[in-house]
Coordinates of C-alpha atoms in Angstrom, one line a residue:
X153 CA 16.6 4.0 9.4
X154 CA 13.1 2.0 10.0
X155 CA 13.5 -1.9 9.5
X156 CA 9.8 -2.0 7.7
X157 CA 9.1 -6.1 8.2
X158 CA 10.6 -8.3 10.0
X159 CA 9.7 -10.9 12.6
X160 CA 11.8 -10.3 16.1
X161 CA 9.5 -13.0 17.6
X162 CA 11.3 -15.4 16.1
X163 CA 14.8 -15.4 18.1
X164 CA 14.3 -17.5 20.4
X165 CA 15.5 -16.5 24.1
X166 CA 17.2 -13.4 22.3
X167 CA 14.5 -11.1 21.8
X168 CA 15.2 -8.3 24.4
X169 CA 19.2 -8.9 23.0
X170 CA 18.4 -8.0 19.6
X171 CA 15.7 -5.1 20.3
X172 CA 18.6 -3.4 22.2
X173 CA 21.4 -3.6 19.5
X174 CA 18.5 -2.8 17.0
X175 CA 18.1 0.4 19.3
X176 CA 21.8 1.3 18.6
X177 CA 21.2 1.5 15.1
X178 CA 17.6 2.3 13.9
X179 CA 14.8 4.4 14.8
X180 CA 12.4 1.7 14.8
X181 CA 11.5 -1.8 13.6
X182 CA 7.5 -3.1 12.4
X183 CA 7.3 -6.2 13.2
X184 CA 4.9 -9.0 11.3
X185 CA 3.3 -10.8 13.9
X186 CA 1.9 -13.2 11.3
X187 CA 0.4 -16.9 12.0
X188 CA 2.6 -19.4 11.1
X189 CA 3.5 -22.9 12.0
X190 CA 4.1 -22.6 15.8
X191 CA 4.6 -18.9 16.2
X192 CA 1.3 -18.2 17.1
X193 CA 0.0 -14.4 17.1
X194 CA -1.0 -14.3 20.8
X195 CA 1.7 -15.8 21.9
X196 CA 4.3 -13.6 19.7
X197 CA 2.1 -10.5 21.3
X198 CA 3.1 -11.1 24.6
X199 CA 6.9 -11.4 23.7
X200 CA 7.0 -8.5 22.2
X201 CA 4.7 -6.2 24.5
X202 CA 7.2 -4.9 26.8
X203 CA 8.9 -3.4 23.5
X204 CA 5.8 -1.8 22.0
X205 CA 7.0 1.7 21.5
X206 CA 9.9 1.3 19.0
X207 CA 8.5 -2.6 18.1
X208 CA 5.3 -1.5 15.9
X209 CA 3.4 -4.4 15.2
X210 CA 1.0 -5.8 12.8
X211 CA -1.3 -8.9 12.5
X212 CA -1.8 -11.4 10.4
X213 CA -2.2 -14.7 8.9
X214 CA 0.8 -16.3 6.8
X215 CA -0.2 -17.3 3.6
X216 CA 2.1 -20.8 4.4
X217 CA -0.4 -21.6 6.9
X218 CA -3.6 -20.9 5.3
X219 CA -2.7 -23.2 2.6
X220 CA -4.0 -25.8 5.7
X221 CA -7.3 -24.3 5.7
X222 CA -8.0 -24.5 9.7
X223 CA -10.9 -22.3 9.8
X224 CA -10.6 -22.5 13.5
X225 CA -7.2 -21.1 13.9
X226 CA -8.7 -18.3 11.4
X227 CA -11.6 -17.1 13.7
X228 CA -8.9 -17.2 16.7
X229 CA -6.7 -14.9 14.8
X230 CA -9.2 -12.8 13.5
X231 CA -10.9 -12.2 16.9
X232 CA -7.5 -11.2 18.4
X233 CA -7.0 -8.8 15.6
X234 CA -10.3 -7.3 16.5
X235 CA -9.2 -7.1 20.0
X236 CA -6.3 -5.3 19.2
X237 CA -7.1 -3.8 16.1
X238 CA -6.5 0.0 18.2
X239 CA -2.5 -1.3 18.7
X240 CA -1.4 -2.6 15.1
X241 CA -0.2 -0.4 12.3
X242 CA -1.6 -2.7 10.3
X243 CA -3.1 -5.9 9.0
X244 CA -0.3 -8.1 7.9
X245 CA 1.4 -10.3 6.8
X246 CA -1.6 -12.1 4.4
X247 CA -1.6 -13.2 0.8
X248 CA -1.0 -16.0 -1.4
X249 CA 2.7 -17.9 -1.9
X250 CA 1.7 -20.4 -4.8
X251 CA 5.5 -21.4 -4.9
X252 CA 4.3 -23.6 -1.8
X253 CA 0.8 -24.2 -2.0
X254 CA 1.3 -26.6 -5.2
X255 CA -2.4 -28.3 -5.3
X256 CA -5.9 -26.7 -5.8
X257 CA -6.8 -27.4 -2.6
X258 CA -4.0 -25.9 -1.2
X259 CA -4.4 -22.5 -3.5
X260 CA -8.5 -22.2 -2.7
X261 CA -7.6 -22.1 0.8
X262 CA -5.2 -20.1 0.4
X263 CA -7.6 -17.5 -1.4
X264 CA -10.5 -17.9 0.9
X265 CA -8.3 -16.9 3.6
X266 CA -6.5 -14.2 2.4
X267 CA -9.9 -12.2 1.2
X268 CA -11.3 -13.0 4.5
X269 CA -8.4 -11.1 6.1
X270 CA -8.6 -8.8 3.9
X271 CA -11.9 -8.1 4.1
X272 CA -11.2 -7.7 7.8
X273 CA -8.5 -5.2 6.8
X274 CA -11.2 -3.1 5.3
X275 CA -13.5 -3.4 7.7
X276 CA -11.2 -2.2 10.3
X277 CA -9.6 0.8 7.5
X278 CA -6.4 -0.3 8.0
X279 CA -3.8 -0.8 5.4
X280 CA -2.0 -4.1 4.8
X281 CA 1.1 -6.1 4.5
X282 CA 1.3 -8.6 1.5
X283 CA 3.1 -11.7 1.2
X284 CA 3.0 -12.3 -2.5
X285 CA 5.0 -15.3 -4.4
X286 CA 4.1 -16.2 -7.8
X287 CA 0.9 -14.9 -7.5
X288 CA 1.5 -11.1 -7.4
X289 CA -0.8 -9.8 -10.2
X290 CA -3.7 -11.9 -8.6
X291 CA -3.0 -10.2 -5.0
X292 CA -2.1 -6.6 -6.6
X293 CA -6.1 -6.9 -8.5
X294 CA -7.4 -8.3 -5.1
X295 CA -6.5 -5.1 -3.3
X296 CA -7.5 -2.8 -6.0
X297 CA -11.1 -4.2 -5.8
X298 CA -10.8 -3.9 -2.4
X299 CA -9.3 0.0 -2.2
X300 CA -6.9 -0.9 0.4
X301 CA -3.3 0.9 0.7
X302 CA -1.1 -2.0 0.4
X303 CA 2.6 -2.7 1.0
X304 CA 4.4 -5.6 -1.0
X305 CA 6.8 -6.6 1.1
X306 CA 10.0 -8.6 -0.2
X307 CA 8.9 -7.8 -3.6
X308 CA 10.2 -10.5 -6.1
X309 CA 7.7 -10.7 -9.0
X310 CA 8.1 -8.9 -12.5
X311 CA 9.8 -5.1 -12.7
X312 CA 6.2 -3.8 -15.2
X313 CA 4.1 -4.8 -12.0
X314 CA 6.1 -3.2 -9.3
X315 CA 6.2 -0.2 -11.6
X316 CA 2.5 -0.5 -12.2
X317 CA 1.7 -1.1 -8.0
X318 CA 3.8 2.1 -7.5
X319 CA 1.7 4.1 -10.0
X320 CA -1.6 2.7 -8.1
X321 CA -0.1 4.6 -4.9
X322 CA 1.0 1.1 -2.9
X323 CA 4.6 0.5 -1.8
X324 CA 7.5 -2.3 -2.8
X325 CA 9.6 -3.6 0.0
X326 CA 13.3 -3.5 -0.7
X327 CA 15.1 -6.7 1.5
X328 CA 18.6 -7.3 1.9
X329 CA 18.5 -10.4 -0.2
X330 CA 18.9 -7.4 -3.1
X331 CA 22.1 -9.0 -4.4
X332 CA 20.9 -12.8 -4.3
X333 CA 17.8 -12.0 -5.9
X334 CA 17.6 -10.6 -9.3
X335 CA 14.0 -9.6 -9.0
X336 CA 14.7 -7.8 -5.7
X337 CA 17.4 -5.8 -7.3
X338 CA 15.5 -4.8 -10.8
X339 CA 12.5 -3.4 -8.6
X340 CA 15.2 -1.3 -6.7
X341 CA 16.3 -0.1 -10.2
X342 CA 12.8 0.5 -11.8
X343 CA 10.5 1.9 -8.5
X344 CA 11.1 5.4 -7.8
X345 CA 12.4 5.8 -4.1
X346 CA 9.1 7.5 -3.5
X347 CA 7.4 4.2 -3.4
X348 CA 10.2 2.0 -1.8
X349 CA 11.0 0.9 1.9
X350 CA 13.9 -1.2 3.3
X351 CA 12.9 -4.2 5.0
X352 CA 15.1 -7.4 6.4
X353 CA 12.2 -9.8 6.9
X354 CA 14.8 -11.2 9.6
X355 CA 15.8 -13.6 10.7
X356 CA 15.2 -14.5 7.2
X357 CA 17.0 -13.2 3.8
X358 CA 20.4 -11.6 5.4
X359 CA 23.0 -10.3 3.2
X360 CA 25.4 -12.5 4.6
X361 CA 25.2 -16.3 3.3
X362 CA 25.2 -18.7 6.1
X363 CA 24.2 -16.5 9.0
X364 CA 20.9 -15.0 10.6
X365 CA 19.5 -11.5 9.5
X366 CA 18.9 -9.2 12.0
X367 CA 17.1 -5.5 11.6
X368 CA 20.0 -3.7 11.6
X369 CA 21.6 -5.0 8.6
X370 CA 18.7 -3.1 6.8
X371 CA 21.4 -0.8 6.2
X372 CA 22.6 -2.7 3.4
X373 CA 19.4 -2.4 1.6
X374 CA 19.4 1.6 1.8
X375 CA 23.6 1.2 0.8
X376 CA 22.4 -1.0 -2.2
X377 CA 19.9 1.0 -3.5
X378 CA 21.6 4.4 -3.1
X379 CA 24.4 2.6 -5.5
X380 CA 21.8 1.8 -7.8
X381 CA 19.8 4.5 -8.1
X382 CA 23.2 6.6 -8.2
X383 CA 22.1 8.8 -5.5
X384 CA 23.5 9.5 -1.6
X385 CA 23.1 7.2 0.9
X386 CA 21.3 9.5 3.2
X387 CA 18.6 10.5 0.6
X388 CA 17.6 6.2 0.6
X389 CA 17.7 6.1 4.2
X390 CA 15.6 9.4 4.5
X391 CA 13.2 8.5 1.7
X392 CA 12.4 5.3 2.8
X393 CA 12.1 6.3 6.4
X394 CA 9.3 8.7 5.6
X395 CA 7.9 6.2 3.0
X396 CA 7.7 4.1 6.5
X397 CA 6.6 6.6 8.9
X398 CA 3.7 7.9 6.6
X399 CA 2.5 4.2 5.3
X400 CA 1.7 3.1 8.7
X401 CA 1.3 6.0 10.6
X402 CA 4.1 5.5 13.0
X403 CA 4.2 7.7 16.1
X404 CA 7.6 8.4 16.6
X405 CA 9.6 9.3 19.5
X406 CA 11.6 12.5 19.3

């Protein structure tokens, strides 16, 4: 199994801890190194350097903390993408969450900053990770403009648009929130595996109320959706892996 998002980072003084038990269990882990709040990218880069190898990473801007609008911050980020832009699997996580950004203000920055990251994205032909919340058929006609290959990850918005992002060659992410989430789980039903991967966006969205997610537990996505699709649990967690493998490129280790 692959863990296809998910933000390692982000356990504190536990990192190396949780790489090695993720060892145990999967065959790798992409990690979001994403700009947000005080998790800043360069900093996040370093902590997770010594693990490059089955820690794939992306870059990108949090569309929580564009809503700010701190063009500054922006050219930083942008200009360590560039300077890594021959390391990352892609460009990610970027997008627009309107459940947060409530005011126009907050929305147009949000908008200028995703396209300028996207842009980048295409600039730099790689594909990209999207963070889209109540604005998913304004990101999915974004990207299509823009001819990038896309990956929704933690898919939560309507069943016909997953369907139709699937059809446009793109992929839905699949997180182990499946059974607390009744978007997450209709997606699962409607998207054929082709176009799925398993994600745990940890430490965020675990299966388990009251306690962190860790990558591991993306097991209980590829259990979930082999019970839903009514198919064996090794045809998810082979499915999705290759979905993974091929989306970013990912040069495994044999």
């Amino acid at each position: 199994m692959i863990d296809a998002h998910c933000h390692i980072e982000m356990f504190k003084g536990r990192v190396s801890e949780v790489v090695e038990e993720s060892k145990k269990h999967l065959k790798a882990v992409v990690d979001s190194i994403t700009e947000y709040r005080k998790f800043h990218v360069w900093k996040s880069w370093e902590i997770l350097k010594p693990h490059f190898g089955f820690v794939f990473s992306t870059l990108g801007y949090a569309p929580n903390e564009a809503r700010r609008g701190n063009w500054e911050k922006v050219k930083r980020v942008e200009e360590f993408i560039r300077e890594h832009a021959d390391e990352i699997v892609a460009v990610g996580e970027i997008g627009l969450d309107f459940y947060y950004a409530k005011t126009n203000e907050e929305r147009k920055n949000q908008r200028e900053i995703f396209h300028h990251f996207l842009n980048l994205a295409v600039e730099l032909d790689k594909p990209i990770v999207l963070h889209a919340r109540n604005a998913e058929r304004e990101v999915f006609e974004a990207i299509q403009r823009a001819g990038v290959k896309a990956y929704f990850h933690s898919y939560s918005g309507s069943a016909d648009l997953a369907l139709e992002i699937a059809k446009n060659g793109h992929i839905i992410g699949i997180n182990t929130g499946i059974d607390f989430i009744p978007e997450v789980k209709r997606a699962a039903e409607v998207v054929p595996l082709e176009s799925i991967v398993v994600e745990t966006d940890a430490p965020y969205m675990s299966p388990y109320r009251g306690e962190k997610n860790y990558p591991w537990n993306v097991e209980y996505a590829v259990r979930r959706i082999a019970e839903i699709k009514g198919v064996e649990f090794e045809e998810v967690e082979k499915t999705t892996e290759k979905n993974t493998v091929e989306f970013f490129g990912l040069k495994l280790d044999e």
